[in-house]
Coordinates of C-alpha atoms in Angstrom, one line a residue:
M1 CA 176.6 -94.0 37.0
T2 CA 178.2 -97.0 38.6
A3 CA 181.7 -97.5 39.9
Q4 CA 182.3 -99.7 36.9
D5 CA 181.5 -97.1 34.3
N6 CA 185.0 -95.6 34.3
A7 CA 186.9 -98.8 35.1
P8 CA 189.2 -100.1 32.4
V9 CA 188.2 -103.3 30.6
E10 CA 190.5 -106.2 31.5
N11 CA 191.4 -108.4 28.6
F12 CA 192.1 -112.2 28.8
D13 CA 193.0 -114.9 26.4
A14 CA 190.3 -117.1 27.9
I15 CA 187.6 -116.8 30.5
V16 CA 186.3 -119.9 32.3
I17 CA 182.8 -119.7 33.8
G18 CA 182.4 -122.0 36.8
A19 CA 184.8 -123.4 39.4
G20 CA 183.6 -127.0 39.8
F21 CA 185.2 -130.2 38.5
G22 CA 185.2 -128.8 34.9
G23 CA 186.2 -125.2 35.5
I24 CA 189.1 -126.1 37.8
Y25 CA 190.7 -128.5 35.3
Q26 CA 190.1 -126.2 32.4
L27 CA 191.8 -123.3 34.2
H28 CA 194.7 -125.5 34.9
T29 CA 195.2 -126.7 31.3
L30 CA 194.8 -123.3 29.7
R31 CA 197.0 -121.4 32.2
D32 CA 199.6 -124.0 33.1
Q33 CA 199.8 -126.1 29.9
L34 CA 199.2 -123.5 27.2
G35 CA 200.5 -120.4 29.1
L36 CA 197.4 -118.3 28.3
K37 CA 196.1 -115.4 30.4
V38 CA 193.0 -116.9 32.0
R39 CA 190.5 -116.0 34.7
A40 CA 187.7 -118.2 36.1
F41 CA 184.6 -116.7 37.5
D42 CA 182.0 -118.3 39.9
R43 CA 179.0 -116.7 41.5
A44 CA 179.6 -118.9 44.6
G45 CA 181.6 -117.9 47.6
G46 CA 184.0 -120.8 47.1
V47 CA 185.1 -123.4 44.6
G48 CA 183.4 -126.7 44.1
G49 CA 180.5 -126.0 41.8
T50 CA 177.7 -128.5 42.6
W51 CA 179.5 -129.6 45.8
Y52 CA 179.6 -126.0 47.1
W53 CA 175.9 -125.5 46.8
N54 CA 174.5 -128.9 47.6
R55 CA 175.0 -129.1 51.4
Y56 CA 171.7 -130.7 52.2
P57 CA 171.6 -133.5 54.8
G58 CA 172.7 -136.8 53.1
A59 CA 174.4 -135.1 50.1
M60 CA 176.9 -137.5 48.6
S61 CA 178.1 -138.9 45.3
D62 CA 176.6 -142.3 44.2
T63 CA 179.8 -143.0 42.2
E64 CA 182.4 -145.0 44.1
S65 CA 185.1 -143.0 45.8
F66 CA 188.0 -144.4 43.7
V67 CA 186.6 -143.1 40.4
Y68 CA 184.9 -139.9 41.6
R69 CA 188.1 -137.8 41.3
Y70 CA 190.5 -136.6 38.7
Y71 CA 192.9 -138.9 36.8
W72 CA 195.1 -136.1 35.5
D73 CA 196.6 -135.4 39.0
K74 CA 198.2 -138.8 39.6
E75 CA 200.0 -137.6 42.7
M76 CA 196.7 -136.8 44.4
L77 CA 195.4 -140.3 43.4
Q78 CA 198.2 -141.6 45.6
E79 CA 198.0 -139.1 48.4
W80 CA 194.3 -138.3 48.9
D81 CA 192.7 -140.7 51.4
Y82 CA 189.1 -141.9 51.8
D83 CA 187.5 -144.4 54.2
H84 CA 184.1 -145.1 52.7
R85 CA 182.8 -146.6 49.5
Y86 CA 181.1 -143.2 48.6
L87 CA 182.2 -139.7 49.2
N88 CA 180.0 -137.3 51.2
Q89 CA 179.6 -133.7 50.1
P90 CA 182.2 -132.3 52.6
D91 CA 184.8 -134.9 51.4
I92 CA 184.3 -133.9 47.7
L93 CA 184.5 -130.2 48.5
A94 CA 187.6 -130.7 50.5
Y95 CA 189.2 -132.6 47.7
L96 CA 188.5 -129.9 45.1
E97 CA 189.7 -127.2 47.4
A98 CA 192.9 -129.2 47.9
V99 CA 193.4 -129.4 44.1
V100 CA 193.0 -125.7 43.8
E101 CA 195.5 -125.0 46.6
K102 CA 198.0 -127.5 45.3
H103 CA 198.1 -126.0 41.8
D104 CA 197.8 -122.4 43.0
L105 CA 194.7 -121.8 41.0
A106 CA 192.9 -119.5 43.4
R107 CA 194.8 -116.5 42.3
D108 CA 193.0 -116.7 38.9
I109 CA 189.6 -117.5 40.3
Q110 CA 187.2 -114.6 41.0
L111 CA 184.4 -115.7 43.3
N112 CA 181.1 -114.0 44.3
T113 CA 180.9 -112.9 40.7
E114 CA 178.0 -113.9 38.4
I115 CA 178.3 -113.7 34.7
T116 CA 175.0 -112.2 33.3
A117 CA 175.8 -111.5 29.7
M118 CA 178.2 -112.5 26.9
D119 CA 178.4 -110.8 23.5
F120 CA 180.5 -111.8 20.5
D121 CA 182.1 -108.9 18.6
E122 CA 182.6 -110.0 14.9
S123 CA 184.9 -107.1 14.2
T124 CA 187.4 -108.2 16.8
D125 CA 186.5 -111.9 17.1
R126 CA 186.4 -111.4 20.9
W127 CA 183.8 -112.0 23.6
T128 CA 182.7 -109.3 26.0
V129 CA 181.6 -110.7 29.3
T130 CA 179.5 -108.6 31.7
T131 CA 179.1 -109.5 35.4
G132 CA 176.3 -108.8 37.8
D133 CA 177.9 -105.7 39.2
G134 CA 178.4 -104.2 35.7
A135 CA 182.1 -105.0 35.2
T136 CA 183.2 -106.0 31.7
Y137 CA 186.0 -108.3 30.5
T138 CA 187.0 -109.5 27.1
A139 CA 188.5 -112.8 25.9
R140 CA 189.2 -114.7 22.7
Y141 CA 187.8 -117.9 24.2
I142 CA 184.9 -118.6 26.6
I143 CA 184.7 -121.9 28.3
S144 CA 181.5 -122.5 30.2
A145 CA 181.7 -125.0 33.0
L146 CA 178.2 -124.3 34.3
G147 CA 177.4 -127.8 35.4
L148 CA 174.6 -130.1 34.2
L149 CA 172.6 -129.7 37.4
S150 CA 173.0 -126.3 38.8
S151 CA 170.1 -124.2 37.6
T152 CA 167.5 -124.9 40.4
N153 CA 163.9 -125.8 39.5
F154 CA 161.9 -124.0 42.2
P155 CA 158.1 -124.4 41.7
T156 CA 155.8 -121.9 43.2
F157 CA 152.6 -122.5 45.3
P158 CA 150.0 -120.1 46.5
G159 CA 150.8 -118.8 50.0
M160 CA 154.6 -119.3 49.9
D161 CA 155.2 -115.8 51.3
N162 CA 152.9 -116.5 54.3
F163 CA 154.8 -119.5 55.6
K164 CA 156.2 -118.9 59.1
G165 CA 159.0 -121.4 58.8
R166 CA 161.8 -121.7 56.3
I167 CA 161.6 -122.7 52.6
V168 CA 164.8 -124.0 51.0
H169 CA 165.9 -125.7 47.8
T170 CA 168.4 -128.5 48.2
G171 CA 170.6 -126.9 45.5
A172 CA 171.1 -123.8 47.7
W173 CA 171.1 -125.2 51.2
P174 CA 171.8 -122.5 53.9
E175 CA 174.8 -123.2 56.1
D176 CA 172.9 -122.1 59.2
L177 CA 170.0 -124.6 58.7
D178 CA 169.8 -127.6 61.0
I179 CA 166.7 -129.7 60.7
T180 CA 167.4 -131.8 63.8
G181 CA 164.2 -132.1 65.9
K182 CA 162.1 -130.1 63.4
R183 CA 159.0 -131.0 61.4
V184 CA 160.2 -131.3 57.9
G185 CA 158.4 -131.6 54.6
V186 CA 160.3 -132.8 51.5
I187 CA 158.8 -132.1 48.1
G188 CA 160.3 -134.4 45.5
T189 CA 161.8 -137.9 45.5
G190 CA 164.4 -138.0 42.8
S191 CA 168.1 -138.6 43.4
T192 CA 168.4 -135.6 45.7
G193 CA 165.1 -136.1 47.4
T194 CA 165.7 -139.7 48.3
Q195 CA 169.0 -138.8 49.9
V196 CA 167.3 -136.1 52.0
V197 CA 164.6 -138.6 53.0
C198 CA 167.2 -141.1 54.3
A199 CA 169.1 -138.5 56.2
A200 CA 166.1 -136.4 57.5
S201 CA 164.2 -139.5 58.7
K202 CA 166.8 -140.1 61.3
I203 CA 167.0 -136.5 62.8
A204 CA 163.7 -134.8 62.1
S205 CA 161.0 -135.0 64.8
H206 CA 158.6 -135.7 61.9
L207 CA 159.1 -136.0 58.2
T208 CA 156.4 -135.7 55.6
V209 CA 157.4 -136.8 52.1
F210 CA 155.4 -135.3 49.2
Q211 CA 156.0 -137.7 46.3
R212 CA 155.0 -137.0 42.7
S213 CA 156.4 -140.2 41.1
P214 CA 157.5 -143.3 42.9
Q215 CA 161.1 -144.3 42.3
Y216 CA 163.0 -147.5 41.6
S217 CA 165.8 -147.4 44.1
V218 CA 168.4 -150.0 45.0
P219 CA 170.8 -150.2 48.0
S220 CA 173.9 -148.2 47.7
G221 CA 176.1 -150.7 49.5
N222 CA 177.8 -147.8 51.2
G223 CA 180.1 -148.5 54.1
P224 CA 183.7 -148.3 55.3
V225 CA 186.6 -149.5 53.2
T226 CA 190.0 -150.7 54.6
P227 CA 193.4 -149.0 54.1
E228 CA 194.3 -152.2 52.1
Y229 CA 191.4 -151.6 49.8
V230 CA 192.5 -148.0 49.2
Q231 CA 196.1 -149.1 48.5
E232 CA 195.0 -151.8 46.1
K233 CA 193.1 -149.1 44.1
R234 CA 196.1 -146.8 44.1
E235 CA 198.3 -149.5 42.7
K236 CA 195.9 -150.2 39.9
Y237 CA 194.9 -146.7 38.9
D238 CA 196.3 -146.9 35.4
E239 CA 194.5 -150.2 34.8
I240 CA 191.3 -148.8 36.4
W241 CA 191.2 -145.7 34.3
E242 CA 191.9 -147.6 31.1
Q243 CA 188.8 -149.6 31.8
V244 CA 186.8 -146.5 32.8
R245 CA 187.7 -144.6 29.7
G246 CA 186.7 -147.4 27.4
S247 CA 183.5 -148.3 29.2
V248 CA 179.9 -147.2 28.8
V249 CA 178.9 -145.5 32.1
A250 CA 182.5 -145.0 33.5
F251 CA 181.6 -146.1 37.0
G252 CA 184.5 -148.4 37.5
F253 CA 182.9 -151.8 36.9
E254 CA 182.7 -154.0 33.8
E255 CA 179.3 -153.7 32.2
S256 CA 177.5 -156.9 31.5
S257 CA 177.0 -158.3 28.0
V258 CA 174.6 -161.0 29.1
A259 CA 170.9 -160.6 28.0
A260 CA 168.5 -161.0 30.8
M261 CA 166.2 -163.3 28.9
S262 CA 169.0 -165.5 27.8
V263 CA 169.3 -167.1 31.2
T264 CA 166.9 -169.1 33.3
E265 CA 164.5 -167.4 35.7
E266 CA 166.5 -168.8 38.6
E267 CA 169.8 -167.4 37.2
R268 CA 168.1 -164.1 36.6
E269 CA 166.9 -163.8 40.2
R270 CA 170.4 -164.8 41.4
R271 CA 172.0 -162.1 39.4
F272 CA 169.5 -159.4 40.4
Q273 CA 170.0 -160.4 44.1
A274 CA 173.8 -160.3 43.7
A275 CA 173.5 -156.8 42.2
W276 CA 171.1 -155.7 45.0
D277 CA 173.5 -157.0 47.7
R278 CA 176.5 -155.4 46.0
G279 CA 174.7 -152.0 45.7
N280 CA 174.9 -149.0 43.3
G281 CA 172.1 -148.0 40.9
F282 CA 174.2 -147.8 37.8
H283 CA 175.7 -151.3 38.5
F284 CA 172.2 -152.7 39.0
M285 CA 171.1 -151.3 35.7
F286 CA 174.2 -152.0 33.6
G287 CA 176.2 -154.6 35.6
A288 CA 173.7 -157.3 36.2
F289 CA 172.6 -157.6 32.6
G290 CA 173.5 -155.7 29.4
D291 CA 170.0 -155.0 28.1
I292 CA 167.9 -153.6 31.0
A293 CA 168.0 -150.2 29.4
I294 CA 167.1 -151.4 25.9
D295 CA 164.9 -154.5 26.1
P296 CA 161.3 -154.0 27.5
E297 CA 161.2 -157.6 28.8
A298 CA 164.5 -157.4 30.5
N299 CA 163.5 -154.0 31.9
E300 CA 160.3 -155.4 33.3
A301 CA 162.2 -158.2 35.0
A302 CA 164.4 -155.7 36.7
A303 CA 161.5 -153.5 37.7
A304 CA 159.5 -156.5 39.0
F305 CA 162.5 -157.5 41.2
I306 CA 162.6 -154.0 42.8
R307 CA 158.8 -154.0 43.2
K308 CA 159.0 -157.3 45.1
K309 CA 161.7 -155.8 47.3
I310 CA 159.5 -152.8 48.2
A311 CA 156.7 -155.2 49.2
E312 CA 159.1 -157.1 51.4
I313 CA 160.7 -154.1 53.0
V314 CA 157.8 -151.6 53.6
K315 CA 155.6 -152.8 56.5
D316 CA 152.5 -150.7 55.8
P317 CA 150.6 -152.0 52.7
E318 CA 149.2 -148.6 51.8
T319 CA 152.6 -146.9 52.0
A320 CA 154.1 -149.7 50.0
R321 CA 151.5 -149.2 47.3
K322 CA 152.3 -145.5 47.0
L323 CA 156.0 -146.3 46.8
T324 CA 155.7 -148.9 44.1
P325 CA 156.4 -147.7 40.6
T326 CA 154.4 -149.1 37.7
D327 CA 156.2 -147.4 34.8
L328 CA 159.5 -148.3 33.1
Y329 CA 162.8 -148.6 35.0
A330 CA 164.3 -146.0 32.7
K331 CA 165.2 -142.9 34.6
R332 CA 168.5 -142.0 36.2
P333 CA 169.2 -145.1 38.3
L334 CA 169.0 -144.4 42.0
C335 CA 170.7 -145.9 45.0
N336 CA 170.4 -145.2 48.8
W337 CA 171.4 -147.0 51.9
D338 CA 167.9 -147.4 53.3
Y339 CA 165.4 -145.5 51.3
Y340 CA 162.4 -147.8 51.5
E341 CA 163.3 -148.7 55.2
S342 CA 162.9 -145.1 56.1
Y343 CA 159.1 -145.3 55.6
N344 CA 159.0 -147.9 58.4
R345 CA 159.9 -145.2 61.0
D346 CA 157.1 -143.9 63.1
N347 CA 158.1 -140.3 62.3
V348 CA 157.8 -140.6 58.5
E349 CA 154.7 -140.1 56.5
L350 CA 154.2 -140.4 52.7
V351 CA 151.8 -138.2 50.7
S352 CA 151.2 -139.0 47.0
I353 CA 150.6 -135.6 45.4
K354 CA 149.3 -137.3 42.2
E355 CA 146.5 -138.7 44.3
N356 CA 146.3 -135.8 46.8
P357 CA 147.8 -132.6 45.2
I358 CA 149.3 -129.7 47.1
E359 CA 146.8 -126.9 47.2
E360 CA 148.7 -124.2 49.0
I361 CA 151.3 -123.3 51.6
T362 CA 149.8 -121.9 54.8
P363 CA 151.5 -120.0 57.6
E364 CA 151.6 -123.3 59.5
G365 CA 152.6 -125.7 56.8
L366 CA 151.3 -127.2 53.6
R367 CA 147.6 -128.0 52.8
T368 CA 146.8 -130.9 50.4
A369 CA 143.6 -131.4 48.4
D370 CA 142.0 -133.5 51.2
G371 CA 142.0 -130.5 53.4
V372 CA 144.7 -131.7 55.7
V373 CA 147.3 -129.0 56.8
H374 CA 150.6 -130.7 57.3
E375 CA 152.2 -128.6 60.0
L376 CA 155.9 -128.0 59.2
D377 CA 158.9 -126.0 60.4
V378 CA 160.9 -126.4 57.2
I379 CA 159.8 -127.1 53.6
V380 CA 162.5 -128.6 51.5
F381 CA 162.2 -128.4 47.7
A382 CA 164.0 -131.4 46.3
T383 CA 162.6 -130.5 42.9
G384 CA 165.7 -130.8 40.9
F385 CA 167.2 -128.6 38.2
D386 CA 166.5 -127.1 34.8
A387 CA 169.2 -129.5 33.6
V388 CA 171.8 -129.0 30.9
D389 CA 170.7 -125.7 29.3
G390 CA 169.0 -124.0 32.2
N391 CA 172.0 -121.8 33.3
Y392 CA 172.6 -120.8 29.7
L393 CA 169.1 -119.7 29.1
R394 CA 169.2 -117.5 32.2
M395 CA 172.1 -115.5 30.7
N396 CA 172.0 -113.0 27.9
I397 CA 174.3 -114.7 25.4
R398 CA 174.6 -113.3 21.9
G399 CA 176.6 -114.8 19.1
R400 CA 177.0 -114.0 15.4
D401 CA 174.5 -111.4 14.0
G402 CA 173.2 -110.9 17.6
L403 CA 171.6 -114.3 17.7
T404 CA 170.6 -115.2 21.3
I405 CA 171.1 -118.6 22.8
Q406 CA 167.4 -118.6 23.6
D407 CA 166.5 -118.3 19.9
H408 CA 169.1 -120.8 18.8
W409 CA 167.8 -123.4 21.3
K410 CA 164.1 -122.6 21.1
N411 CA 163.4 -126.1 20.1
G412 CA 165.7 -127.6 22.7
P413 CA 169.5 -127.4 23.3
T414 CA 171.8 -128.7 20.6
S415 CA 175.6 -128.9 20.1
Y416 CA 178.3 -130.4 18.1
V417 CA 180.0 -133.3 20.1
G418 CA 178.7 -131.8 23.3
V419 CA 181.2 -128.9 23.5
T420 CA 180.3 -126.3 20.9
T421 CA 177.3 -124.8 19.2
A422 CA 176.9 -123.2 15.8
H423 CA 176.7 -119.3 15.5
F424 CA 178.7 -118.9 18.8
P425 CA 182.4 -118.9 17.8
N426 CA 185.1 -119.7 20.4
L427 CA 182.4 -120.6 23.0
F428 CA 183.1 -124.0 24.4
M429 CA 180.9 -126.0 26.8
I430 CA 182.0 -128.5 29.4
L431 CA 179.0 -130.9 29.8
G432 CA 177.0 -129.0 27.2
P433 CA 173.9 -130.6 25.6
N434 CA 174.3 -134.0 24.0
G435 CA 177.5 -134.9 25.9
P436 CA 177.9 -138.4 27.4
F437 CA 175.6 -139.8 30.0
T438 CA 178.2 -141.2 32.5
N439 CA 180.0 -140.7 35.7
L440 CA 181.0 -137.1 35.2
P441 CA 184.7 -136.6 36.1
P442 CA 186.0 -138.9 33.4
S443 CA 183.7 -137.2 30.8
I444 CA 184.8 -133.8 32.0
E445 CA 188.4 -134.8 31.6
A446 CA 187.8 -136.0 28.0
Q447 CA 186.0 -132.7 27.1
V448 CA 188.6 -130.4 28.8
E449 CA 191.4 -132.2 27.0
F450 CA 189.7 -132.0 23.7
I451 CA 188.9 -128.2 24.1
T452 CA 192.5 -127.6 25.3
E453 CA 194.1 -129.3 22.3
M454 CA 191.7 -127.5 19.9
I455 CA 192.8 -124.2 21.4
R456 CA 196.4 -125.2 21.3
S457 CA 196.1 -126.0 17.6
A458 CA 194.3 -122.8 16.9
E459 CA 196.9 -120.7 18.6
A460 CA 199.7 -122.5 16.7
D461 CA 198.0 -122.2 13.3
G462 CA 196.8 -118.6 13.7
V463 CA 193.1 -119.6 13.7
T464 CA 191.0 -116.8 15.1
T465 CA 187.6 -118.4 15.3
I466 CA 186.4 -122.0 15.9
E467 CA 182.8 -122.7 15.2
P468 CA 180.9 -125.9 14.3
T469 CA 179.0 -125.9 11.1
V470 CA 175.2 -126.0 11.2
E471 CA 175.3 -129.3 9.3
A472 CA 177.7 -130.9 11.8
E473 CA 175.5 -129.8 14.7
E474 CA 172.3 -131.1 13.1
K475 CA 174.0 -134.4 12.3
W476 CA 175.3 -134.8 15.9
T477 CA 171.8 -134.1 17.2
Q478 CA 170.3 -136.7 14.9
T479 CA 173.0 -139.2 16.0
C480 CA 172.2 -138.6 19.7
Q481 CA 168.4 -138.9 19.0
E482 CA 168.9 -142.2 17.1
I483 CA 171.0 -143.7 19.9
A484 CA 168.6 -142.5 22.6
D485 CA 165.7 -144.1 20.6
M486 CA 167.5 -147.4 20.8
T487 CA 167.0 -147.3 24.5
L488 CA 164.0 -147.1 26.8
F489 CA 165.0 -143.8 28.4
P490 CA 162.9 -141.5 26.1
K491 CA 159.8 -143.5 27.0
A492 CA 160.0 -142.3 30.7
D493 CA 159.2 -138.8 31.9
S494 CA 162.6 -137.7 33.2
W495 CA 164.8 -134.6 33.6
I496 CA 167.2 -136.4 31.2
F497 CA 164.9 -135.2 28.4
G498 CA 163.6 -132.1 30.1
A499 CA 160.3 -133.5 31.3
N500 CA 160.6 -132.0 34.8
I501 CA 160.3 -128.4 33.6
P502 CA 156.8 -127.3 32.5
G503 CA 156.8 -126.0 29.0
K504 CA 160.3 -127.2 28.2
P505 CA 160.8 -129.1 24.9
N506 CA 161.1 -132.8 25.5
T507 CA 164.2 -133.5 23.5
V508 CA 167.4 -135.5 23.5
M509 CA 170.1 -133.9 25.8
F510 CA 172.7 -136.7 26.1
Y511 CA 174.9 -139.0 24.0
M512 CA 174.0 -142.4 25.3
A513 CA 176.5 -144.7 23.6
G514 CA 178.9 -144.4 26.4
L515 CA 182.2 -142.8 27.3
G516 CA 184.4 -145.2 25.3
A517 CA 182.4 -144.5 22.1
Y518 CA 182.4 -140.7 22.9
R519 CA 186.1 -140.5 23.3
G520 CA 186.5 -142.3 20.0
V521 CA 184.3 -139.7 18.3
L522 CA 186.4 -136.8 19.8
A523 CA 189.6 -138.6 18.7
E524 CA 188.3 -139.0 15.1
V525 CA 187.2 -135.4 14.9
A526 CA 190.7 -134.2 16.0
E527 CA 192.5 -136.7 13.7
K528 CA 190.5 -135.4 10.7
G529 CA 191.7 -131.8 11.3
Y530 CA 188.7 -131.0 13.5
E531 CA 186.1 -132.2 11.0
G532 CA 182.8 -130.4 11.4
F533 CA 184.3 -127.2 12.4
A534 CA 184.8 -124.0 10.4
L535 CA 188.3 -122.8 11.4
R536 CA 188.7 -119.2 10.3
S537 CA 191.9 -117.0 10.2
P538 CA 192.6 -113.6 8.7
A539 CA 193.9 -115.4 5.6
T540 CA 190.6 -117.3 5.1
V541 CA 188.6 -114.2 5.6

């Protein structure tokens, strides 16, 4: 018998799972706007979500500082300062901690508590939530703010237990780990891996990069900004957010409508160079021209430009060859201050594991197929995440008739408008499957506000359960697939479609028509009395 066996079950109106950008705002709206009894849970030892766990060297947002924040707290837009174009991990974490403190949210956040199971009781229309220590709680509404990228993908290799050094994943970086002066191996060169490479190359005694797939990366353009720049943004925030909310990727710039092949080759090169000099991966893909993500010829022009830059920057021809992608420029766009330049350092070595696979981890380091043992003190897995649905599938979630989330999503994760899924009443998801592919804080705000208004309406009208119909969910999935198929993204192996996880169904996981269109969909659903949802009350039953 555990200490929890005789403990009384605590009942809430709503339970929020996660205390990152989404969970913090959702707790605020439900508690302070609707007056509900709410508790948020997080397995971490502090708030911040992604920005609590990802403390690896070089961790930063690649969204510009002035739009990587909340719009709903306009006072903090005016008060909170920043001095660089992009925010580092400590800056983002400090900002989120300040939001929690300002709104006195900590008293309703329970940390160091992992949710392991959720069961829907059809006789009471309530969820029972079980934590890792065996405690149980009930609530009418569950709002999961688990994050898109929080379920770590940690591959295994023979001999891992024999390694004498330290093995870490970037998504759970230990606070006591300093790689300065150490021999470091980094496995993976996605968004996180390239950031680690840039940072580690400057402080490690030797850095070995184990690359599966070469990446298209452009400069970030990061650097200091003046107080005058910050003040100008503050004065224009309403205008800025109006543009962001109506845009495609919500990164704070006007997306181009010019087709790459509609201009001369000279003009095309000029535009690419201007975008390269300005910096930012999303701007390069969506700001230089409007069809890089949809037209193969435009895409190849952009890819060829980046390939040419790699050849110009990287001094060693063999290293340049390994770094040069040959596939589509159709993964999550990357940017770094000096990624390709890092390979010109004497202490940096590149290993292509497609050509020379990792065979095993030895006590001294890592052995590749050519028989070489790369001696290491620290092995860093920058191998990404089981994105979108990974954290859901690791929990025991049961909806109507005992249906598990694993069975419901056996062919890939699905939703209705990115926030709910059939057979799981009153379960709402922030950044659930087939939500918008954008800068996340503005999308999070749109979803939190939609969920809040739906719960407000249900409370006012005596609705006991909110659940999308199977037909509405299937139609939304089809819509997301049709939109994705208009782009080149499905043609590249990417975590965006689950391709980074062995055995995971390769399926659409994002709505790729942009934030403006997505907000329009949410508004239309609400205006039509929450079309696509079955709203049940005692009277309807």
